[in-house]
Short mmCIF file of C-alpha atoms in Angstrom, two decimals:
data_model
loop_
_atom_site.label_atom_id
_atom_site.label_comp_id
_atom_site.label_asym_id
_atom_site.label_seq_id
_atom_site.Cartn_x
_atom_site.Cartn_y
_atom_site.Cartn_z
CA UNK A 1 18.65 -4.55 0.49
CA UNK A 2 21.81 -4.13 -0.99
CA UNK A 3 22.22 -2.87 -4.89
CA UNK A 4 24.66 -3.12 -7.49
CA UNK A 5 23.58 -1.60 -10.18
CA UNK A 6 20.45 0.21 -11.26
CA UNK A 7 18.84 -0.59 -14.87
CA UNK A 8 15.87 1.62 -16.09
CA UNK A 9 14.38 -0.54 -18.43
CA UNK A 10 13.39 0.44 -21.74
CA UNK A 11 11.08 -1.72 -23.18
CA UNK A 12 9.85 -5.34 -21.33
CA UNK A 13 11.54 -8.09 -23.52
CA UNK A 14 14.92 -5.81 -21.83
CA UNK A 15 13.70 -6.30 -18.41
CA UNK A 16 13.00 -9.92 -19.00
CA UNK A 17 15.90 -10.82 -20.67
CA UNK A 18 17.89 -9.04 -18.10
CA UNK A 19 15.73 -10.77 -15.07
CA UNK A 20 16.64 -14.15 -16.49
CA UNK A 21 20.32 -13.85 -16.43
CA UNK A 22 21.14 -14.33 -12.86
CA UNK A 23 18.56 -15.05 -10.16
CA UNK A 24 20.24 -12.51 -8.21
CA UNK A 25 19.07 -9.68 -10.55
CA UNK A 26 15.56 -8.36 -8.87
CA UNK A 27 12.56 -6.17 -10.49
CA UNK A 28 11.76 -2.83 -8.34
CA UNK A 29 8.44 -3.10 -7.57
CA UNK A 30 6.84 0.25 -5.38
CA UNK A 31 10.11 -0.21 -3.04
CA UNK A 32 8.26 0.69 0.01
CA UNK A 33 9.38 -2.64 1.66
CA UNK A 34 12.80 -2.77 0.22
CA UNK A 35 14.56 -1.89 3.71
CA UNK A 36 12.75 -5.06 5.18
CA UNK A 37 14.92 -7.69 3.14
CA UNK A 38 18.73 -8.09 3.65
CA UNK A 39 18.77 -9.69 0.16
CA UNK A 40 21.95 -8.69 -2.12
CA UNK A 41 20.76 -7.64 -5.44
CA UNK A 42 23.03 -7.77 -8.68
CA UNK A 43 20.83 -5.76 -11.09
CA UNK A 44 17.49 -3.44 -10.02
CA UNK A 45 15.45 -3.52 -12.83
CA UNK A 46 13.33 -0.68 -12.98
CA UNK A 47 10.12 -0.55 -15.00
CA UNK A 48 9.17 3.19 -14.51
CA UNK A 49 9.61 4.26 -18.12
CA UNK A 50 7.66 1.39 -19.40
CA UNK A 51 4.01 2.88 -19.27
CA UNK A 52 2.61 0.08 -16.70
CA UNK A 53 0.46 2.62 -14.67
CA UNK A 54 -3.44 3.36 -15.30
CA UNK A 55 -6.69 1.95 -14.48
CA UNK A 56 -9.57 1.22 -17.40
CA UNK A 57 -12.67 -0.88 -17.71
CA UNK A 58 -12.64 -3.86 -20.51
CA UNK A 59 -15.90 -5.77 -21.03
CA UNK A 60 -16.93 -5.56 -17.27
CA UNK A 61 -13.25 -6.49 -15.95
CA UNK A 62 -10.75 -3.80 -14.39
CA UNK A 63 -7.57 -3.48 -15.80
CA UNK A 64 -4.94 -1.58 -13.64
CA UNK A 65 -1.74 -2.19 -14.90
CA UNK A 66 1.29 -3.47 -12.54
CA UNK A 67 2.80 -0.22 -11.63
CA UNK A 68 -0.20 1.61 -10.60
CA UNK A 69 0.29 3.02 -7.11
CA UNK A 70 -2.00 1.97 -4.10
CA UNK A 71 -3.06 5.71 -3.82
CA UNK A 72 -4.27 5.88 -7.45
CA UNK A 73 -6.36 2.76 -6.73
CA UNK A 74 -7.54 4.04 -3.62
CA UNK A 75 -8.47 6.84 -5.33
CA UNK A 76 -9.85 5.92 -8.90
CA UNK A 77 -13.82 6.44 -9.18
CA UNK A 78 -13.53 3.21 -11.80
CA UNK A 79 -12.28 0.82 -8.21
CA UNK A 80 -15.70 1.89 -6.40
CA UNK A 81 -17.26 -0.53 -9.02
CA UNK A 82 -15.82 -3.36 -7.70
CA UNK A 83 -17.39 -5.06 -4.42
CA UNK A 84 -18.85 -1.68 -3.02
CA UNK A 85 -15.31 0.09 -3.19
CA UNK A 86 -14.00 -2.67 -0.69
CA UNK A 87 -10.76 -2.06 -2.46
CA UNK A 88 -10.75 1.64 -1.63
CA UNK A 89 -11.44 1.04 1.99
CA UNK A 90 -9.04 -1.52 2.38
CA UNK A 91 -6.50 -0.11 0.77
CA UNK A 92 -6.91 3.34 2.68
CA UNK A 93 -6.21 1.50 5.84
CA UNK A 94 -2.41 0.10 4.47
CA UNK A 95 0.11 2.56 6.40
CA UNK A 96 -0.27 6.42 5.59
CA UNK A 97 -0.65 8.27 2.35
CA UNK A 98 3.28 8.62 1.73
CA UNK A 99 3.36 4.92 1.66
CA UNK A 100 0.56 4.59 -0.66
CA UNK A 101 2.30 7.16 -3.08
CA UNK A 102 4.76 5.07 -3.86
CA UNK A 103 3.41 1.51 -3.55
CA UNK A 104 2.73 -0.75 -6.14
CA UNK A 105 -0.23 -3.05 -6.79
CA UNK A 106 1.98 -5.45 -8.69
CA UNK A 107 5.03 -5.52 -5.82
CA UNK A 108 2.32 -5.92 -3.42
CA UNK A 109 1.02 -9.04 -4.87
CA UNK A 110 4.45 -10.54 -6.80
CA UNK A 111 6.13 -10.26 -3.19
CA UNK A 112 3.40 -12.40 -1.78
CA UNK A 113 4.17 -10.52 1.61
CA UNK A 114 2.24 -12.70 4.77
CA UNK A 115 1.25 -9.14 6.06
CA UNK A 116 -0.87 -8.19 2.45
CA UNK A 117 -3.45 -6.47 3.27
CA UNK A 118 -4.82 -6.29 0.07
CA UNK A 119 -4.14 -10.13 -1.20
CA UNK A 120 -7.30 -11.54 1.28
CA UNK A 121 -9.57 -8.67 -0.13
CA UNK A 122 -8.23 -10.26 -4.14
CA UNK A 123 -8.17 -13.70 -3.25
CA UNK A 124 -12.15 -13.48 -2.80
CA UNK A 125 -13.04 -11.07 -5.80
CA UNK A 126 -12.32 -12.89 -9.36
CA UNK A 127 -8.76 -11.65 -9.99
CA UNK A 128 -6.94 -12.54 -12.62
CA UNK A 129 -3.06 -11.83 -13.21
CA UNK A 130 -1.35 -10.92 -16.67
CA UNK A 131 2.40 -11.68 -17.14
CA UNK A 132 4.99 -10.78 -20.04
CA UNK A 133 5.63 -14.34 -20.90
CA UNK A 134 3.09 -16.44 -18.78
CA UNK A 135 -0.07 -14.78 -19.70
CA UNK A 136 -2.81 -14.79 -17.74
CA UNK A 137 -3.45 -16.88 -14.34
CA UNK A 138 -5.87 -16.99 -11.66
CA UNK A 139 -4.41 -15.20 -8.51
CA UNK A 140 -4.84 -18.02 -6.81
CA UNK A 141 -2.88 -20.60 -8.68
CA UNK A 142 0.00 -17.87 -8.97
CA UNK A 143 -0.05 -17.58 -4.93
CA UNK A 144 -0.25 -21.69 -4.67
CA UNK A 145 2.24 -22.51 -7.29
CA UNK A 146 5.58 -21.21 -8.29
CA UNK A 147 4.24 -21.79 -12.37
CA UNK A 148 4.74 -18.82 -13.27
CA UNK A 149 8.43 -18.55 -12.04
CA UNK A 150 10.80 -15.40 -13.07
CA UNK A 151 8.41 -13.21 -14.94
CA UNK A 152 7.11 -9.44 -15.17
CA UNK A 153 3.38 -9.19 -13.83
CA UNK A 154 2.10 -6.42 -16.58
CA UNK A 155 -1.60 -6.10 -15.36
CA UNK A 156 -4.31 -7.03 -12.78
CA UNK A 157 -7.40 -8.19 -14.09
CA UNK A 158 -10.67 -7.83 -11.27
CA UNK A 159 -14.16 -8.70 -12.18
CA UNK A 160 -17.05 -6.03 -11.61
CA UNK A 161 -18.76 -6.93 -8.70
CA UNK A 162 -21.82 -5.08 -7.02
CA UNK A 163 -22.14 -7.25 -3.84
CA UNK A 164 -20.83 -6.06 -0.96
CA UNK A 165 -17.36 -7.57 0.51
CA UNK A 166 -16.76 -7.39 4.44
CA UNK A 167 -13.11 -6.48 4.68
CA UNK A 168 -11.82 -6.39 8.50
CA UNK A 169 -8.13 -5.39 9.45
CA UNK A 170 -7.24 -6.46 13.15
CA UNK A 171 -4.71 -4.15 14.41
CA UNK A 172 -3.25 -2.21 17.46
CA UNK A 173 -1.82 0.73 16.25
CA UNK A 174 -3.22 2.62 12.81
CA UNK A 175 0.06 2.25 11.01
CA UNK A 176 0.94 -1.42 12.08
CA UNK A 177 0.44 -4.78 9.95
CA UNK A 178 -2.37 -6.88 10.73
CA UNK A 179 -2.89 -9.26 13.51
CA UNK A 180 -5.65 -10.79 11.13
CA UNK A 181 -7.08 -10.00 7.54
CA UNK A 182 -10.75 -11.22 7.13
CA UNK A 183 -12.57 -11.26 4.03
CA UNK A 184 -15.86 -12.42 2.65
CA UNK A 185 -17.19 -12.70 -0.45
CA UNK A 186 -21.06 -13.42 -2.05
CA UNK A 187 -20.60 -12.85 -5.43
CA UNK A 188 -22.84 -15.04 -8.39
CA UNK A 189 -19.89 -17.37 -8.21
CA UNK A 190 -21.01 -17.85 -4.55
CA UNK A 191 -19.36 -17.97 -1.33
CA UNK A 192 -15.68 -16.94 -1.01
CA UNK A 193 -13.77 -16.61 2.69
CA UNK A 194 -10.24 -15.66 2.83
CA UNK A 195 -7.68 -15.10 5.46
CA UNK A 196 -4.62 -13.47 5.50
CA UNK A 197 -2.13 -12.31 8.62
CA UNK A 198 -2.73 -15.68 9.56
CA UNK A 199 0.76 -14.37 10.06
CA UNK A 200 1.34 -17.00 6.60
CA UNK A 201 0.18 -15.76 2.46
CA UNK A 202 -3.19 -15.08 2.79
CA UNK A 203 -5.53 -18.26 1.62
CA UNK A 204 -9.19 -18.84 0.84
CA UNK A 205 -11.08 -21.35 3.36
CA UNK A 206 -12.31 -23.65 0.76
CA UNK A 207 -14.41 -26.61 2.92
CA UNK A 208 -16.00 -23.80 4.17
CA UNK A 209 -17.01 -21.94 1.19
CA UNK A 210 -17.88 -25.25 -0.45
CA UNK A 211 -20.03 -25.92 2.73
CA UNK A 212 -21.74 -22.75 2.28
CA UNK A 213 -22.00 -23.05 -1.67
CA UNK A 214 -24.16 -26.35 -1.61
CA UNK A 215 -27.04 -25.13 1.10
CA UNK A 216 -30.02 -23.69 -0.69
CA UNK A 217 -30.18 -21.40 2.36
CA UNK A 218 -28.17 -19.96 4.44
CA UNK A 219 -29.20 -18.54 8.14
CA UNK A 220 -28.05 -18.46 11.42
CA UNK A 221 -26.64 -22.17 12.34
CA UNK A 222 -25.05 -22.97 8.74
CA UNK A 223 -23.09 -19.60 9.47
CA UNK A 224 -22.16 -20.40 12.92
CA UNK A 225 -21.06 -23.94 11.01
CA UNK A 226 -18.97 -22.13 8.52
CA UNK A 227 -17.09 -20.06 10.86
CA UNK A 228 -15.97 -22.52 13.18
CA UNK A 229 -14.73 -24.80 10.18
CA UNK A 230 -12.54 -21.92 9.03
CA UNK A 231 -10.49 -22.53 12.45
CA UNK A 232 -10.13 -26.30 11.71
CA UNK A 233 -9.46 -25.97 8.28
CA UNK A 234 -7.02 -22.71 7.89
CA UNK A 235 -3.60 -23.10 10.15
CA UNK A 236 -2.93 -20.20 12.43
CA UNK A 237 0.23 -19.53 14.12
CA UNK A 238 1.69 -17.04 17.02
CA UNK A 239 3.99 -14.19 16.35
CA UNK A 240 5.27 -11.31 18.25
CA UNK A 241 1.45 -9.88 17.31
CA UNK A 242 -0.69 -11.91 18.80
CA UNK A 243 -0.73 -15.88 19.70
CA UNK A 244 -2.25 -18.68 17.47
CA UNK A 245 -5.40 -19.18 19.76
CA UNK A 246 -6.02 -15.17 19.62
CA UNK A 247 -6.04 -15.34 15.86
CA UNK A 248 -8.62 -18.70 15.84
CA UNK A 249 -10.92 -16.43 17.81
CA UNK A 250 -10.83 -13.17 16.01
CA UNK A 251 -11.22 -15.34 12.60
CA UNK A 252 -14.62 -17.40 13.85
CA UNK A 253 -15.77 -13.96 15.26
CA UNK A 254 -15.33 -12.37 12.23
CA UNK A 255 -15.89 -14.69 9.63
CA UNK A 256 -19.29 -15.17 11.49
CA UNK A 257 -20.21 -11.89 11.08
CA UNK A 258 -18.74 -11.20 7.71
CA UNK A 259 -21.05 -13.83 6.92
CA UNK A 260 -24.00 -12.14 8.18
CA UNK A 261 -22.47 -8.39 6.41
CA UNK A 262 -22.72 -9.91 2.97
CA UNK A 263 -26.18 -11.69 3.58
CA UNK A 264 -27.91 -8.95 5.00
CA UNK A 265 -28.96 -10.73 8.17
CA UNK B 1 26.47 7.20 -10.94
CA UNK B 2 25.14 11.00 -11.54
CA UNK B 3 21.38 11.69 -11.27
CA UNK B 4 20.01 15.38 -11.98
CA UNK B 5 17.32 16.69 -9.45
CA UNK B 6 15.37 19.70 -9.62
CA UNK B 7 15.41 20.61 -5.87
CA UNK B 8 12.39 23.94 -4.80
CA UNK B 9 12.91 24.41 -8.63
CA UNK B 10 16.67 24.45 -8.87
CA UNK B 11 18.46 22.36 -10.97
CA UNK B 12 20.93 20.34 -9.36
CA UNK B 13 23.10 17.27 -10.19
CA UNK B 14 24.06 14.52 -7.64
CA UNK B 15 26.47 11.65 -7.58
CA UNK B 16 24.64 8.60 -6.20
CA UNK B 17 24.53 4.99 -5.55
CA UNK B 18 22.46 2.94 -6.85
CA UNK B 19 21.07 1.43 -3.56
CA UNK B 20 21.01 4.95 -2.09
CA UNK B 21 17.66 6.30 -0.46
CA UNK B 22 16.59 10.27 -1.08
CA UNK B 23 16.89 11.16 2.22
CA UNK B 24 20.50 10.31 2.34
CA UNK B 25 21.06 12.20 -0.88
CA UNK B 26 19.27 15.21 0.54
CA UNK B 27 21.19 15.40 3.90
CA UNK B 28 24.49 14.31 2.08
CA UNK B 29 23.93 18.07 -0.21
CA UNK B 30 23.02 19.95 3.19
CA UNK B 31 19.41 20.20 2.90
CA UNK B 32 18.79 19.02 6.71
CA UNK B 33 14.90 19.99 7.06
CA UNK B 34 14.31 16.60 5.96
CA UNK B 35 14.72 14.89 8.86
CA UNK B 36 15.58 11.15 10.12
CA UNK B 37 13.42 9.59 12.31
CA UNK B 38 12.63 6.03 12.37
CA UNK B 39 13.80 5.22 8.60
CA UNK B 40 11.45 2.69 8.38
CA UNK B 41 8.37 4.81 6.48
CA UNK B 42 6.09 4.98 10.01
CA UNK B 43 6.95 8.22 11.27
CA UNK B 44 6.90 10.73 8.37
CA UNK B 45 9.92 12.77 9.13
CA UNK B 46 11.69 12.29 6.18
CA UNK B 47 8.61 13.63 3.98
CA UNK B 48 9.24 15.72 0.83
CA UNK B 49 7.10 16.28 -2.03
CA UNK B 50 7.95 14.14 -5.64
CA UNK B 51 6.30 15.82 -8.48
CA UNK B 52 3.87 17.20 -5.88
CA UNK B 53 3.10 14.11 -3.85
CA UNK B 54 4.16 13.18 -0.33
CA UNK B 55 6.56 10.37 -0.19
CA UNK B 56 8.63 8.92 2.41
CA UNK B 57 12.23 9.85 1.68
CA UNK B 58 13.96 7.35 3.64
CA UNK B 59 12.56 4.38 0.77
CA UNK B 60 12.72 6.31 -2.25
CA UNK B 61 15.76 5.74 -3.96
CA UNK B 62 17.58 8.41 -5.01
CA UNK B 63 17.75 6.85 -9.04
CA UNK B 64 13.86 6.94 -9.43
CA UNK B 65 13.79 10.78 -8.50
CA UNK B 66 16.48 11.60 -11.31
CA UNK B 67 15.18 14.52 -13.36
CA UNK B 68 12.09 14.78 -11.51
CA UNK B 69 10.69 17.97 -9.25
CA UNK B 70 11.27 17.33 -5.14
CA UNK B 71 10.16 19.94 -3.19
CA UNK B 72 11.37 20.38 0.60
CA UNK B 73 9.72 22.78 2.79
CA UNK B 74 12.21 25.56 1.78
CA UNK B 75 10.58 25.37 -1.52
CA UNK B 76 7.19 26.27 -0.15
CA UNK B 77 7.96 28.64 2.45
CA UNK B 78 5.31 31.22 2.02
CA UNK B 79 2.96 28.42 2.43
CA UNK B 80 4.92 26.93 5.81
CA UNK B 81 5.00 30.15 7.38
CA UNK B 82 1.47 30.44 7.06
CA UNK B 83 1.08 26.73 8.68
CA UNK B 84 3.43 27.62 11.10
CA UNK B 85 1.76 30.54 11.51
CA UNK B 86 -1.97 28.37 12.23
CA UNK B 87 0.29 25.97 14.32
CA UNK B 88 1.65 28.93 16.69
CA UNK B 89 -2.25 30.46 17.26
CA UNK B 90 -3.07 27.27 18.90
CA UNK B 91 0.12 26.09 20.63
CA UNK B 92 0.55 23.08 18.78
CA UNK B 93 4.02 23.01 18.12
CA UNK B 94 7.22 22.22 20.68
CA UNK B 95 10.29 21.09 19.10
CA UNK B 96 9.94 21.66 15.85
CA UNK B 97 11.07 18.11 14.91
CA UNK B 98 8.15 17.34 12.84
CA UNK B 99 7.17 20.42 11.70
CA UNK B 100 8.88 20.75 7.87
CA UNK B 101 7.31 17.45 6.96
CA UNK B 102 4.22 17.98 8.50
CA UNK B 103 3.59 21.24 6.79
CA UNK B 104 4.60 19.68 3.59
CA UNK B 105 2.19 16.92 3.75
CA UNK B 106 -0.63 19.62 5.13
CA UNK B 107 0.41 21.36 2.07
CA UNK B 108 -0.33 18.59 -0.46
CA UNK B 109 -3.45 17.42 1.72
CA UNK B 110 -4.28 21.15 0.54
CA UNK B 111 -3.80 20.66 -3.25
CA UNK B 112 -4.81 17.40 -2.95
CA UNK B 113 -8.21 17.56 -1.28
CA UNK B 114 -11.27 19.88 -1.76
CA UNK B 115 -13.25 20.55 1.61
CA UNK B 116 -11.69 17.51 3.26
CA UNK B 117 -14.25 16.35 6.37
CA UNK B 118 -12.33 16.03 9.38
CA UNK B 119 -11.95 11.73 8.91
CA UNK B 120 -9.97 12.71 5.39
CA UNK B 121 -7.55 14.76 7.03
CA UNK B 122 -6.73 12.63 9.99
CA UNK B 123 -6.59 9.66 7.06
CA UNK B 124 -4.35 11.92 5.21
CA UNK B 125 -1.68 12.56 8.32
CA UNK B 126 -1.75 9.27 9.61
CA UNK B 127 1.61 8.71 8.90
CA UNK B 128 3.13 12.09 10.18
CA UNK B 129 4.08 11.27 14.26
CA UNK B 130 4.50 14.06 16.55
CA UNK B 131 5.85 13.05 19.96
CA UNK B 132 5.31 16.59 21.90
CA UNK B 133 2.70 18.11 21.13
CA UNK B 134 -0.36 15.37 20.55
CA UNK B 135 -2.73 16.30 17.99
CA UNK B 136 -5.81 17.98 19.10
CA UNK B 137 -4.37 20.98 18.50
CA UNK B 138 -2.57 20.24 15.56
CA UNK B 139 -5.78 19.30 14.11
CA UNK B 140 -7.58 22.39 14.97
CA UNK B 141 -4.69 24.61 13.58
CA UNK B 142 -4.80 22.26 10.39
CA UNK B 143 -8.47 23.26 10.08
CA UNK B 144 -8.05 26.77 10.18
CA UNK B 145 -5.42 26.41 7.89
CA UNK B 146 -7.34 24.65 5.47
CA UNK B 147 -10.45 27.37 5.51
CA UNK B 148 -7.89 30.12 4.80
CA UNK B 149 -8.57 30.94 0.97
CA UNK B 150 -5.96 33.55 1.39
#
């Protein structure tokens, strides 16, 4: 990435207003993947003086605010409350410690990087994103639609969960991105399966869940069902990591037993 | 445009560009223990300390570090002569490569950590790469290093 000029902003409306002028002005997220992209930026805006790091509990939701590194997340006894401390382990397998120092929850998800390790595990807890102008959106509809367009994410919003989430990275090497992201979800808003790696943005496997979400029961054969309709219903592709067919496998494998993880069986 | 550091507790200002990565400004001002290795983040060469944590040099730009604390390992070199020290009782050091940034991060694992188990600390140096001497005995030297409470 090349830069400019460097701006450290002093209040938000400043950042905005200064993001909006040119689409070729950028916001500096954690910066740990800025010497992947080639882009040319005008203006970095930096938001390090503007007080967007911390993690609280509001009314059974947790709040950790944009800038809050990965390793403070990883970290935080408040996270543990959420799914088991599936965030924790998840995020403790993303690269090495330096990494994590500097990494940002909200440049991890604004980027909407294919690689995300930690967009699968979000995508099937209830996550809800709060922008400067925008307000607040589902993850979801922020990673299917471009509705929210040039903004400043302030603060990530995560329901309370004590179900278990399976969370399974597929890699070759400890420090390498994922051949496949696997998550599973059984929360009291049901089923939720989501993929990432796939090497696309990470998406939920909705026939499937909605498969799952009107049995009455769930055992052996309705999970075997479930998993192989994640293959026909999520696209896969090949990359220099591993080829389409590889990654259909390793998702029916583990979806199946992600399945079985959250169920107990 | 001019950034002030405070470098092992000296105070030092720097003329940088904006795009610039710490690493760059480090070696530019002759402090060459931080090393380049893959300048990617995956090999941990470049580490140094920022306000006390370990951070990957080579994608920290130099502007975000203005007026705060980096340490290098000359600015804990009681501490890296001890490691070194640990490092040289069980042969688990060749070139010497990886060494600065590996006793800084040890050193922050140190701080960091209270009675790490043995899964913590390989979790905590997963991202420092030594291609000579392998890491069994690294890790043992690490250990002993970590019971000294000297």
């Amino acid at each position: 990435m090349k830069v400019n000029t460097y701006m450290l902003a002093t209040s938000l409306e400043e950042a905005y207003l200064t993001l909006q002028e040119t689409t070729e002005n950028a916001i500096l997220g954690g910066g740990a993947w800025m010497k992947l992209s080639t882009k040319k930026v005008n203006t970095l805006i930096s938001l390090d003086n503007l007080g967007l790091n911390g993690i609280k509990e509001i009314d059974g939701w947790i709040s950790i605010k944009s800038m809050t590194t990965l390793r403070e997340i990883e970290t935080s006894p408040l996270i543990q409350s959420i799914g088991k401390g599936v965030l924790s382990s998840c995020i403790n397998q993303i690269m090495g410690v330096t990494i994590r120092n500097i990494a940002t929850i909200g440049g991890s998800i604004v980027s909407k990087f294919g690689f995300s390790d930690l967009i699968p595990v979000l995508l099937v807890l209830n996550t809800r994103l709060v922008f400067h102008k925008h307000g607040e959106i589902s993850l979801k509809s922020f990673l299917e639609s471009k509705i929210v367009g040039r903004d400043i994410l302030t603060e990530v919003l995560i329901k309370k969960c004590n179900s278990p989430v399976f969370f399974k990275k597929v890699k070759t090497t400890a420090l390498d991105f994922a051949i496949l992201n696997i998550c599973v979800s059984k929360t009291e808003e049901g089923f939720k399966i989501a993929l990432g790696s796939r090497p696309g943005l990470a998406e939920l496997a909705v026939q499937s869940m909605n498969y799952l979400n009107q049995l009455n029961t769930v055992s052996e054969n309705e999970i075997n069902q479930a998993a192989s309709m994640v293959v026909k219903e999520i696209h896969f592709s090949s990359n220099q990591r591993a080829q389409k067919e590889y990654r259909e496998q390793l998702a029916e494998v583990y979806v199946r037993r992600g399945l079985k993880e959250v169920l107990s069986i | 445009m001019k950034i002030s550091l405070i470098i092992n507790g000296q105070l030092r200002f720097v003329e940088v560009e904006p795009g610039e990565y710490l690493l760059d400004t480090l070696r530019k001002i002759n402090i060459l223990s931080v090393r380049r290795g893959c300048d990617n983040t995956s090999c941990g060469v470049c580490t140094v300390l920022i306000e006390g944590k370990p951070v990957p040099s080579c994608s920290y730009l130099s502007v975000r570090a203005d007026g705060k604390s980096v340490t290098t390992v000359e600015g804990i070199s009681d501490e890296a002569e001890k490691i070194s020290a640990y490092f040289g009782d069980e042969g688990a050091e060749q070139c010497g490569f990886c060494n600065p940034s590996l006793a800084l991060t040890v050193y922050a694992l140190k701080k960091e950590l209270i009675h790490p188990t043995d899964e913590q600390v390989d979790q905590y140096l997963v991202s420092n790469l030594c291609r000579c001497t392998g890491y069994i005995s690294q890790k043992k030297a690490i250990k002993n290093y970590l019971g000294d409470q000297s």
